[in-house]
Amino acid sequence: MDGSFRIGRLFGIPIMIHFTFLLIIPIFAWLIGTDITFTVSMVSDLFHVQLNDELITQGYIPYLLGFVIAIGLFLGVFVHELAHSLIARRAGIAIGSITLLFFGGVASIEDRDTDPRVEFWMALAGPAMSLALGLVCIALLYGTPLVIADPALAGMVTYVWGYLAILNILLFIFNLLPAFPMDGGRVLRAYLALRMPLHKATGIASTIGKAFAVIFGLIGLVIFSPILILIAFFIYIGAGQESNVTRYKFLLKDVTTREIMSQPVMSVQPGMPLTEVIAMMYQTKHLGFPVIDRGYLAGIITLDDITRVSSIDRDAMQVKDSMTTDVITLPPEAPVFDALRIMTQYNIGRIPVIENGTVTGIITKSDIFTVMELREM
């Protein structure tokens, strides 16, 4: 993920931190520190403990406690994501990394069709870990006065455990809401997928997730909570994206590039003037051509490549002067969904198909979407 840097590995999984994580920690520390009186009362009332706040409210200590609690919260988020990852890896699913962001954590899990039973337990593992952490914090809260004799110090430590217990239990509850693609939404999808095709289960879970996102957004507007509005935005976008990906996988299942590639391939030579290529584009309505040199693929020339050249220089330039030489190719037996994923990832519109070193066809985004429309009928 762009903007992330690695801080280590755990159980063989790379641990990353996004730069936004470093920005949110001091903000959380400040928010917790400025609200210290209310939260001390909240912890005391909720857990029925007497808190000596002699140290808690002194000088800069509220903000230091806020910093400690913010770090503790994100450690809890990390353990939450680690639980997902370890269950996934046990099922043979590859884990790319765990990244801590300003709104929580993300585990980069291999994109593949997962057995609904496996996804069910993967999705539950994170919230279950948050609940376990909350219960551990409660136990430590009640145990602190037994091991720390100083009432003021005991009050401060008890407050930290109490606040972290509340946050982890809230994480447990919030993540179990059936708002796909959150954990609760994935649990719902896994349950539905045992009774219907995955793409239909994803569609239902996605619709419910979007409804929750709208509710979160409205509540965020009413109570002026930017964080809740941001969460609503991510849920809404995430639900739509995952639903589309699952639908595309279903529609393109078992379709290979050989079946839908265009052939014979219209190609150009490296020495062809750019003006002739533009004329070919007008004539054929194609916006890109493979560049063939002595029978082998030398590059690809697209409308984007040409528009990067000033209109004054185009008359004097040839294909080889502006073509893209680092060309992504696929074999004829490659799944079409892989082609769509690559096109989306690298923002390209076409991929040459290579067999035995020769360009045998070309596949475009419009080819793929046409096939999807036909298969959806």
mmCIF file of C-alpha atoms in Angstrom:
data_model
loop_
_atom_site.group_PDB
_atom_site.id
_atom_site.type_symbol
_atom_site.label_atom_id
_atom_site.label_comp_id
_atom_site.label_asym_id
_atom_site.label_seq_id
_atom_site.Cartn_x
_atom_site.Cartn_y
_atom_site.Cartn_z
ATOM 1 C CA MET A 1 0.000 0.000 0.000
ATOM 2 C CA ASP A 2 1.409 3.440 -0.998
ATOM 3 C CA GLY A 3 2.586 5.565 1.920
ATOM 4 C CA SER A 4 3.380 2.545 4.112
ATOM 5 C CA PHE A 5 6.692 1.403 5.576
ATOM 6 C CA ARG A 6 7.663 -1.894 7.123
ATOM 7 C CA ILE A 7 8.511 -2.143 10.824
ATOM 8 C CA GLY A 8 9.065 -5.902 11.124
ATOM 9 C CA ARG A 9 7.594 -9.391 10.741
ATOM 10 C CA LEU A 10 5.483 -11.545 13.040
ATOM 11 C CA PHE A 11 4.680 -15.214 12.311
ATOM 12 C CA GLY A 12 6.289 -14.565 8.928
ATOM 13 C CA ILE A 13 3.804 -11.771 8.098
ATOM 14 C CA PRO A 14 5.243 -8.325 7.201
ATOM 15 C CA ILE A 15 3.948 -5.599 9.544
ATOM 16 C CA MET A 16 3.441 -2.194 7.892
ATOM 17 C CA ILE A 17 2.528 1.247 9.190
ATOM 18 C CA HIS A 18 0.832 3.822 6.964
ATOM 19 C CA PHE A 19 1.934 7.440 7.465
ATOM 20 C CA THR A 20 -1.647 8.381 8.460
ATOM 21 C CA PHE A 21 -1.258 6.148 11.522
ATOM 22 C CA LEU A 22 1.494 8.456 12.779
ATOM 23 C CA LEU A 23 -0.827 11.435 12.343
ATOM 24 C CA ILE A 24 -3.828 9.959 14.162
ATOM 25 C CA ILE A 25 -1.972 8.872 17.323
ATOM 26 C CA PRO A 26 -1.323 12.438 18.607
ATOM 27 C CA ILE A 27 -4.883 13.434 17.631
ATOM 28 C CA PHE A 28 -6.300 10.534 19.656
ATOM 29 C CA ALA A 29 -3.982 11.432 22.562
ATOM 30 C CA TRP A 30 -5.230 15.019 22.519
ATOM 31 C CA LEU A 31 -8.918 14.012 22.299
ATOM 32 C CA ILE A 32 -8.585 11.560 25.192
ATOM 33 C CA GLY A 33 -6.543 14.041 27.263
ATOM 34 C CA THR A 34 -9.019 16.900 26.872
ATOM 35 C CA ASP A 35 -11.936 14.665 27.908
ATOM 36 C CA ILE A 36 -10.183 13.060 30.869
ATOM 37 C CA THR A 37 -12.645 14.121 33.604
ATOM 38 C CA PHE A 38 -15.642 12.642 31.811
ATOM 39 C CA THR A 39 -13.881 9.376 30.925
ATOM 40 C CA VAL A 40 -12.587 8.881 34.489
ATOM 41 C CA SER A 41 -16.179 9.166 35.700
ATOM 42 C CA MET A 42 -17.327 6.818 32.904
ATOM 43 C CA VAL A 43 -14.793 4.099 33.807
ATOM 44 C CA SER A 44 -15.584 4.462 37.512
ATOM 45 C CA ASP A 45 -19.363 4.207 37.020
ATOM 46 C CA LEU A 46 -19.262 1.455 34.391
ATOM 47 C CA PHE A 47 -17.012 -0.902 36.359
ATOM 48 C CA HIS A 48 -18.106 0.217 39.848
ATOM 49 C CA VAL A 49 -14.587 1.070 40.990
ATOM 50 C CA GLN A 50 -13.293 4.036 42.933
ATOM 51 C CA LEU A 51 -10.588 5.857 40.956
ATOM 52 C CA ASN A 52 -8.142 8.127 42.718
ATOM 53 C CA ASP A 53 -7.625 10.861 40.073
ATOM 54 C CA GLU A 54 -4.879 12.709 41.928
ATOM 55 C CA LEU A 55 -2.288 11.815 39.274
ATOM 56 C CA ILE A 56 -4.663 11.318 36.328
ATOM 57 C CA THR A 57 -5.633 14.982 35.987
ATOM 58 C CA GLN A 58 -2.253 16.506 36.848
ATOM 59 C CA GLY A 59 -0.432 18.699 34.305
ATOM 60 C CA TYR A 60 0.372 16.919 31.058
ATOM 61 C CA ILE A 61 -0.445 13.455 32.438
ATOM 62 C CA PRO A 62 -3.939 13.389 30.777
ATOM 63 C CA TYR A 63 -2.267 13.690 27.361
ATOM 64 C CA LEU A 64 0.407 11.119 28.210
ATOM 65 C CA LEU A 65 -2.372 8.739 29.261
ATOM 66 C CA GLY A 66 -4.166 9.580 26.027
ATOM 67 C CA PHE A 67 -1.029 8.620 24.102
ATOM 68 C CA VAL A 68 -0.704 5.313 26.009
ATOM 69 C CA ILE A 69 -4.386 4.493 25.419
ATOM 70 C CA ALA A 70 -4.118 5.378 21.699
ATOM 71 C CA ILE A 71 -1.114 3.051 21.323
ATOM 72 C CA GLY A 72 -2.988 0.364 23.282
ATOM 73 C CA LEU A 73 -6.020 0.748 21.022
ATOM 74 C CA PHE A 74 -3.979 0.277 17.856
ATOM 75 C CA LEU A 75 -2.138 -2.672 19.354
ATOM 76 C CA GLY A 76 -5.597 -4.160 19.901
ATOM 77 C CA VAL A 77 -6.471 -3.425 16.266
ATOM 78 C CA PHE A 78 -3.230 -5.093 15.188
ATOM 79 C CA VAL A 79 -3.970 -8.241 17.233
ATOM 80 C CA HIS A 80 -7.511 -8.198 15.753
ATOM 81 C CA GLU A 81 -6.071 -8.260 12.212
ATOM 82 C CA LEU A 82 -3.441 -10.813 13.197
ATOM 83 C CA ALA A 83 -6.225 -13.163 14.318
ATOM 84 C CA HIS A 84 -7.847 -12.897 10.854
ATOM 85 C CA SER A 85 -4.500 -13.536 9.213
ATOM 86 C CA LEU A 86 -3.526 -16.578 11.262
ATOM 87 C CA ILE A 87 -6.882 -18.295 10.650
ATOM 88 C CA ALA A 88 -6.549 -17.516 6.927
ATOM 89 C CA ARG A 89 -2.995 -18.859 6.782
ATOM 90 C CA ARG A 90 -4.059 -22.010 8.588
ATOM 91 C CA ALA A 91 -6.556 -22.540 5.754
ATOM 92 C CA GLY A 92 -3.750 -22.227 3.188
ATOM 93 C CA ILE A 93 -4.486 -18.617 2.200
ATOM 94 C CA ALA A 94 -1.456 -16.386 1.642
ATOM 95 C CA ILE A 95 -1.097 -13.200 3.721
ATOM 96 C CA GLY A 96 0.738 -10.324 2.064
ATOM 97 C CA SER A 97 0.990 -7.999 5.069
ATOM 98 C CA ILE A 98 -0.827 -6.307 7.939
ATOM 99 C CA THR A 99 -0.998 -2.508 7.674
ATOM 100 C CA LEU A 100 -2.020 -0.096 10.432
ATOM 101 C CA LEU A 101 -3.924 2.922 9.080
ATOM 102 C CA PHE A 102 -5.573 5.958 10.638
ATOM 103 C CA PHE A 103 -8.987 4.241 10.703
ATOM 104 C CA GLY A 104 -7.746 0.846 11.916
ATOM 105 C CA GLY A 105 -5.919 -2.080 10.385
ATOM 106 C CA VAL A 106 -6.025 -3.983 7.104
ATOM 107 C CA ALA A 107 -4.771 -7.504 6.467
ATOM 108 C CA SER A 108 -3.722 -8.077 2.853
ATOM 109 C CA ILE A 109 -5.238 -11.517 2.250
ATOM 110 C CA GLU A 110 -4.828 -13.455 -1.009
ATOM 111 C CA ASP A 111 -7.664 -12.695 -3.417
ATOM 112 C CA ARG A 112 -9.292 -16.042 -4.096
ATOM 113 C CA ASP A 113 -12.611 -17.804 -3.709
ATOM 114 C CA THR A 114 -12.796 -19.002 -0.116
ATOM 115 C CA ASP A 115 -14.957 -21.749 1.316
ATOM 116 C CA PRO A 116 -17.837 -19.994 3.161
ATOM 117 C CA ARG A 117 -17.066 -22.019 6.302
ATOM 118 C CA VAL A 118 -13.457 -20.804 6.252
ATOM 119 C CA GLU A 119 -14.553 -17.203 5.659
ATOM 120 C CA PHE A 120 -17.050 -17.504 8.539
ATOM 121 C CA TRP A 121 -14.326 -18.386 11.042
ATOM 122 C CA MET A 122 -11.843 -15.935 9.500
ATOM 123 C CA ALA A 123 -14.342 -13.110 9.908
ATOM 124 C CA LEU A 124 -15.252 -14.100 13.465
ATOM 125 C CA ALA A 125 -11.622 -14.420 14.604
ATOM 126 C CA GLY A 126 -10.994 -10.655 14.699
ATOM 127 C CA PRO A 127 -14.028 -9.627 16.788
ATOM 128 C CA ALA A 128 -13.490 -12.639 19.065
ATOM 129 C CA MET A 129 -9.931 -11.446 19.711
ATOM 130 C CA SER A 130 -11.183 -7.908 20.459
ATOM 131 C CA LEU A 131 -13.656 -9.344 22.976
ATOM 132 C CA ALA A 132 -10.919 -11.462 24.560
ATOM 133 C CA LEU A 133 -8.662 -8.400 24.874
ATOM 134 C CA GLY A 134 -11.526 -6.461 26.455
ATOM 135 C CA LEU A 135 -12.101 -9.198 29.039
ATOM 136 C CA VAL A 136 -8.364 -9.380 29.810
ATOM 137 C CA CYS A 137 -8.324 -5.601 30.356
ATOM 138 C CA ILE A 138 -11.292 -5.926 32.738
ATOM 139 C CA ALA A 139 -9.455 -8.600 34.713
ATOM 140 C CA LEU A 140 -6.364 -6.391 34.896
ATOM 141 C CA LEU A 141 -8.538 -3.449 35.943
ATOM 142 C CA TYR A 142 -9.841 -5.315 39.002
ATOM 143 C CA GLY A 143 -6.428 -6.847 39.721
ATOM 144 C CA THR A 144 -4.448 -3.599 39.635
ATOM 145 C CA PRO A 145 -5.362 -2.381 43.192
ATOM 146 C CA LEU A 146 -4.234 -5.759 44.512
ATOM 147 C CA VAL A 147 -0.664 -5.341 43.243
ATOM 148 C CA ILE A 148 -0.176 -1.525 43.364
ATOM 149 C CA ALA A 149 -0.321 -0.100 46.880
ATOM 150 C CA ASP A 150 -0.156 3.613 45.970
ATOM 151 C CA PRO A 151 -3.835 4.703 45.483
ATOM 152 C CA ALA A 152 -2.970 7.487 42.998
ATOM 153 C CA LEU A 153 -0.785 5.237 40.821
ATOM 154 C CA ALA A 154 -3.308 2.401 41.073
ATOM 155 C CA GLY A 155 -6.066 4.796 40.012
ATOM 156 C CA MET A 156 -4.104 5.870 36.933
ATOM 157 C CA VAL A 157 -3.287 2.299 35.824
ATOM 158 C CA THR A 158 -6.847 1.136 36.544
ATOM 159 C CA TYR A 159 -8.178 3.996 34.397
ATOM 160 C CA VAL A 160 -5.998 2.918 31.435
ATOM 161 C CA TRP A 161 -7.151 -0.718 31.684
ATOM 162 C CA GLY A 162 -10.777 0.391 31.995
ATOM 163 C CA TYR A 163 -10.593 2.689 28.959
ATOM 164 C CA LEU A 164 -8.920 -0.024 26.856
ATOM 165 C CA ALA A 165 -11.534 -2.556 27.983
ATOM 166 C CA ILE A 166 -14.307 -0.234 26.775
ATOM 167 C CA LEU A 167 -12.575 0.412 23.433
ATOM 168 C CA ASN A 168 -11.918 -3.266 22.702
ATOM 169 C CA ILE A 169 -15.469 -4.295 23.581
ATOM 170 C CA LEU A 170 -16.796 -1.477 21.377
ATOM 171 C CA LEU A 171 -14.543 -2.793 18.578
ATOM 172 C CA PHE A 172 -16.065 -6.240 19.119
ATOM 173 C CA ILE A 173 -19.633 -4.901 18.916
ATOM 174 C CA PHE A 174 -18.973 -2.504 16.019
ATOM 175 C CA ASN A 175 -17.165 -5.085 13.890
ATOM 176 C CA LEU A 176 -19.976 -7.602 14.309
ATOM 177 C CA LEU A 177 -22.552 -5.244 12.793
ATOM 178 C CA PRO A 178 -23.680 -6.858 9.499
ATOM 179 C CA ALA A 179 -22.234 -3.983 7.475
ATOM 180 C CA PHE A 180 -20.294 -5.628 4.639
ATOM 181 C CA PRO A 181 -17.304 -5.495 4.075
ATOM 182 C CA MET A 182 -16.789 -5.292 7.854
ATOM 183 C CA ASP A 183 -16.355 -8.529 9.793
ATOM 184 C CA GLY A 184 -20.040 -8.859 10.653
ATOM 185 C CA GLY A 185 -20.946 -8.392 7.002
ATOM 186 C CA ARG A 186 -18.473 -11.116 6.018
ATOM 187 C CA VAL A 187 -19.997 -13.435 8.607
ATOM 188 C CA LEU A 188 -23.416 -12.698 7.072
ATOM 189 C CA ARG A 189 -22.108 -13.344 3.545
ATOM 190 C CA ALA A 190 -20.508 -16.628 4.606
ATOM 191 C CA TYR A 191 -23.802 -17.718 6.187
ATOM 192 C CA LEU A 192 -25.766 -16.780 3.049
ATOM 193 C CA ALA A 193 -23.168 -18.400 0.760
ATOM 194 C CA LEU A 194 -23.913 -21.768 2.367
ATOM 195 C CA ARG A 195 -27.449 -21.424 1.004
ATOM 196 C CA MET A 196 -26.992 -19.625 -2.339
ATOM 197 C CA PRO A 197 -24.288 -18.762 -4.942
ATOM 198 C CA LEU A 198 -21.504 -16.536 -3.643
ATOM 199 C CA HIS A 199 -22.262 -13.607 -5.975
ATOM 200 C CA LYS A 200 -25.885 -13.469 -4.778
ATOM 201 C CA ALA A 201 -24.804 -13.708 -1.133
ATOM 202 C CA THR A 202 -22.302 -10.888 -1.748
ATOM 203 C CA GLY A 203 -24.994 -8.756 -3.408
ATOM 204 C CA ILE A 204 -27.326 -9.094 -0.412
ATOM 205 C CA ALA A 205 -24.533 -8.450 2.115
ATOM 206 C CA SER A 206 -23.340 -5.463 0.062
ATOM 207 C CA THR A 207 -26.827 -3.911 -0.015
ATOM 208 C CA ILE A 208 -27.138 -4.282 3.762
ATOM 209 C CA GLY A 209 -23.639 -2.835 4.172
ATOM 210 C CA LYS A 210 -24.552 0.219 2.079
ATOM 211 C CA ALA A 211 -27.696 0.723 4.182
ATOM 212 C CA PHE A 212 -25.579 0.721 7.344
ATOM 213 C CA ALA A 213 -23.146 3.148 5.692
ATOM 214 C CA VAL A 214 -25.993 5.586 4.974
ATOM 215 C CA ILE A 215 -27.182 5.286 8.597
ATOM 216 C CA PHE A 216 -23.639 5.866 9.922
ATOM 217 C CA GLY A 217 -23.259 8.863 7.618
ATOM 218 C CA LEU A 218 -26.532 10.440 8.749
ATOM 219 C CA ILE A 219 -25.675 9.890 12.419
ATOM 220 C CA GLY A 220 -22.221 11.367 11.780
ATOM 221 C CA LEU A 221 -23.798 14.476 10.250
ATOM 222 C CA VAL A 222 -26.250 14.869 13.148
ATOM 223 C CA ILE A 223 -23.612 14.538 15.879
ATOM 224 C CA PHE A 224 -20.880 16.262 13.798
ATOM 225 C CA SER A 225 -18.568 13.245 13.850
ATOM 226 C CA PRO A 226 -16.039 13.347 10.953
ATOM 227 C CA ILE A 227 -14.708 9.900 11.929
ATOM 228 C CA LEU A 228 -18.154 8.279 11.648
ATOM 229 C CA ILE A 229 -18.749 9.992 8.288
ATOM 230 C CA LEU A 230 -15.369 8.709 7.066
ATOM 231 C CA ILE A 231 -16.173 5.169 8.233
ATOM 232 C CA ALA A 232 -19.535 5.392 6.427
ATOM 233 C CA PHE A 233 -17.736 6.444 3.239
ATOM 234 C CA PHE A 234 -15.263 3.544 3.391
ATOM 235 C CA ILE A 235 -18.015 1.006 4.108
ATOM 236 C CA TYR A 236 -20.162 2.255 1.206
ATOM 237 C CA ILE A 237 -17.286 2.270 -1.299
ATOM 238 C CA GLY A 238 -15.885 -1.034 -0.022
ATOM 239 C CA ALA A 239 -19.266 -2.783 -0.201
ATOM 240 C CA GLY A 240 -19.757 -1.687 -3.812
ATOM 241 C CA GLN A 241 -16.247 -2.659 -4.891
ATOM 242 C CA GLU A 242 -16.353 -6.138 -3.329
ATOM 243 C CA SER A 243 -19.795 -6.786 -4.773
ATOM 244 C CA ASN A 244 -18.566 -5.843 -8.259
ATOM 245 C CA VAL A 245 -15.422 -7.992 -7.973
ATOM 246 C CA THR A 246 -17.450 -11.037 -6.897
ATOM 247 C CA ARG A 247 -19.942 -10.457 -9.723
ATOM 248 C CA TYR A 248 -17.119 -10.137 -12.255
ATOM 249 C CA LYS A 249 -15.515 -13.358 -10.997
ATOM 250 C CA PHE A 250 -18.822 -15.195 -11.369
ATOM 251 C CA LEU A 251 -19.504 -13.890 -14.885
ATOM 252 C CA LEU A 252 -15.951 -14.552 -16.089
ATOM 253 C CA LYS A 253 -15.562 -17.931 -14.431
ATOM 254 C CA ASP A 254 -13.806 -20.463 -16.704
ATOM 255 C CA VAL A 255 -13.387 -17.909 -19.526
ATOM 256 C CA THR A 256 -9.864 -17.708 -20.964
ATOM 257 C CA THR A 257 -8.223 -14.962 -23.000
ATOM 258 C CA ARG A 258 -8.126 -17.277 -26.043
ATOM 259 C CA GLU A 259 -11.935 -17.379 -26.117
ATOM 260 C CA ILE A 260 -12.498 -13.628 -26.308
ATOM 261 C CA MET A 261 -9.278 -12.130 -27.716
ATOM 262 C CA SER A 262 -9.484 -10.219 -30.999
ATOM 263 C CA GLN A 263 -7.618 -11.675 -33.952
ATOM 264 C CA PRO A 264 -5.947 -11.280 -36.349
ATOM 265 C CA VAL A 265 -4.060 -8.517 -34.594
ATOM 266 C CA MET A 266 -3.661 -5.167 -36.301
ATOM 267 C CA SER A 267 -0.093 -4.068 -35.535
ATOM 268 C CA VAL A 268 2.318 -1.286 -36.465
ATOM 269 C CA GLN A 269 6.053 -1.038 -37.162
ATOM 270 C CA PRO A 270 8.516 0.907 -34.949
ATOM 271 C CA GLY A 271 9.361 3.215 -37.864
ATOM 272 C CA MET A 272 5.773 4.186 -38.702
ATOM 273 C CA PRO A 273 5.086 7.957 -38.358
ATOM 274 C CA LEU A 274 2.772 8.922 -35.516
ATOM 275 C CA THR A 275 0.511 10.734 -37.985
ATOM 276 C CA GLU A 276 -0.190 7.401 -39.721
ATOM 277 C CA VAL A 277 -0.975 5.749 -36.389
ATOM 278 C CA ILE A 278 -3.483 8.513 -35.606
ATOM 279 C CA ALA A 279 -5.074 7.974 -39.029
ATOM 280 C CA MET A 280 -5.332 4.224 -38.276
ATOM 281 C CA MET A 281 -7.040 5.008 -34.984
ATOM 282 C CA TYR A 282 -9.620 7.149 -36.767
ATOM 283 C CA GLN A 283 -10.170 4.472 -39.400
ATOM 284 C CA THR A 284 -10.349 1.390 -37.143
ATOM 285 C CA LYS A 285 -11.707 3.027 -33.956
ATOM 286 C CA HIS A 286 -8.934 1.166 -32.071
ATOM 287 C CA LEU A 287 -6.994 3.240 -29.534
ATOM 288 C CA GLY A 288 -3.911 1.060 -29.297
ATOM 289 C CA PHE A 289 -1.756 -1.258 -31.408
ATOM 290 C CA PRO A 290 1.063 -3.722 -30.630
ATOM 291 C CA VAL A 291 4.403 -2.711 -32.133
ATOM 292 C CA ILE A 292 6.009 -5.630 -34.003
ATOM 293 C CA ASP A 293 9.682 -5.608 -34.929
ATOM 294 C CA ARG A 294 10.989 -8.556 -36.998
ATOM 295 C CA GLY A 295 8.123 -10.745 -35.836
ATOM 296 C CA TYR A 296 8.462 -10.015 -32.102
ATOM 297 C CA LEU A 297 6.603 -7.686 -29.769
ATOM 298 C CA ALA A 298 8.702 -4.545 -29.261
ATOM 299 C CA GLY A 299 6.116 -2.422 -27.461
ATOM 300 C CA ILE A 300 2.636 -0.986 -27.640
ATOM 301 C CA ILE A 301 1.459 2.413 -28.868
ATOM 302 C CA THR A 302 -1.752 3.865 -27.452
ATOM 303 C CA LEU A 303 -3.662 7.130 -27.657
ATOM 304 C CA ASP A 304 -2.281 8.028 -24.203
ATOM 305 C CA ASP A 305 1.281 7.583 -25.502
ATOM 306 C CA ILE A 306 0.564 9.883 -28.434
ATOM 307 C CA THR A 307 -1.183 12.592 -26.393
ATOM 308 C CA ARG A 308 1.935 12.841 -24.210
ATOM 309 C CA VAL A 309 3.746 14.129 -27.314
ATOM 310 C CA SER A 310 3.106 17.788 -28.151
ATOM 311 C CA SER A 311 1.067 18.329 -31.305
ATOM 312 C CA ILE A 312 3.958 20.307 -32.803
ATOM 313 C CA ASP A 313 6.379 17.357 -32.537
ATOM 314 C CA ARG A 314 4.045 14.580 -33.719
ATOM 315 C CA ASP A 315 4.673 15.173 -37.435
ATOM 316 C CA ALA A 316 8.390 14.482 -36.975
ATOM 317 C CA MET A 317 8.131 11.496 -34.625
ATOM 318 C CA GLN A 318 7.810 7.766 -35.192
ATOM 319 C CA VAL A 319 6.166 4.998 -33.168
ATOM 320 C CA LYS A 320 9.477 3.961 -31.586
ATOM 321 C CA ASP A 321 9.897 7.464 -30.136
ATOM 322 C CA SER A 322 6.784 7.345 -27.948
ATOM 323 C CA MET A 323 5.711 3.692 -27.623
ATOM 324 C CA THR A 324 5.567 1.885 -24.269
ATOM 325 C CA THR A 325 8.267 -0.788 -24.208
ATOM 326 C CA ASP A 326 7.456 -2.357 -20.823
ATOM 327 C CA VAL A 327 4.435 -4.313 -22.053
ATOM 328 C CA ILE A 328 2.310 -6.600 -19.887
ATOM 329 C CA THR A 329 1.305 -9.750 -21.788
ATOM 330 C CA LEU A 330 -0.749 -12.857 -21.067
ATOM 331 C CA PRO A 331 -0.800 -16.412 -22.459
ATOM 332 C CA PRO A 332 -3.940 -17.658 -24.271
ATOM 333 C CA GLU A 333 -4.969 -19.887 -21.343
ATOM 334 C CA ALA A 334 -4.888 -17.096 -18.737
ATOM 335 C CA PRO A 335 -8.237 -16.487 -16.976
ATOM 336 C CA VAL A 336 -9.986 -13.388 -18.293
ATOM 337 C CA PHE A 337 -10.562 -12.187 -14.725
ATOM 338 C CA ASP A 338 -6.768 -11.961 -14.347
ATOM 339 C CA ALA A 339 -6.688 -9.718 -17.417
ATOM 340 C CA LEU A 340 -9.377 -7.455 -15.928
ATOM 341 C CA ARG A 341 -7.540 -7.298 -12.584
ATOM 342 C CA ILE A 342 -4.271 -6.334 -14.318
ATOM 343 C CA MET A 343 -5.986 -3.694 -16.464
ATOM 344 C CA THR A 344 -7.602 -2.148 -13.383
ATOM 345 C CA GLN A 345 -4.409 -2.282 -11.321
ATOM 346 C CA TYR A 346 -2.197 -0.678 -13.977
ATOM 347 C CA ASN A 347 -4.891 1.492 -15.601
ATOM 348 C CA ILE A 348 -4.383 0.040 -19.085
ATOM 349 C CA GLY A 349 -7.002 -0.708 -21.717
ATOM 350 C CA ARG A 350 -5.531 -3.664 -23.626
ATOM 351 C CA ILE A 351 -3.166 -6.599 -23.190
ATOM 352 C CA PRO A 352 -1.440 -8.504 -26.034
ATOM 353 C CA VAL A 353 -1.804 -12.292 -25.914
ATOM 354 C CA ILE A 354 1.478 -14.128 -26.574
ATOM 355 C CA GLU A 355 1.859 -17.760 -27.661
ATOM 356 C CA ASN A 356 5.250 -19.255 -28.544
ATOM 357 C CA GLY A 357 6.780 -15.769 -28.574
ATOM 358 C CA THR A 358 4.288 -14.453 -31.128
ATOM 359 C CA VAL A 359 1.367 -12.046 -30.662
ATOM 360 C CA THR A 360 -1.699 -14.166 -31.483
ATOM 361 C CA GLY A 361 -4.387 -11.815 -30.211
ATOM 362 C CA ILE A 362 -5.235 -8.801 -28.097
ATOM 363 C CA ILE A 363 -7.764 -8.435 -25.300
ATOM 364 C CA THR A 364 -9.360 -5.120 -24.324
ATOM 365 C CA LYS A 365 -11.569 -3.922 -21.486
ATOM 366 C CA SER A 366 -14.447 -3.449 -23.899
ATOM 367 C CA ASP A 367 -14.081 -7.116 -24.967
ATOM 368 C CA ILE A 368 -14.328 -8.211 -21.333
ATOM 369 C CA PHE A 369 -17.350 -6.063 -20.489
ATOM 370 C CA THR A 370 -19.135 -7.204 -23.647
ATOM 371 C CA VAL A 371 -18.679 -10.836 -22.570
ATOM 372 C CA MET A 372 -19.988 -10.010 -19.099
ATOM 373 C CA GLU A 373 -23.097 -8.349 -20.547
ATOM 374 C CA LEU A 374 -23.766 -11.402 -22.727
ATOM 375 C CA ARG A 375 -23.249 -13.880 -19.864
ATOM 376 C CA GLU A 376 -25.508 -11.881 -17.594
ATOM 377 C CA MET A 377 -28.477 -12.303 -19.957
#
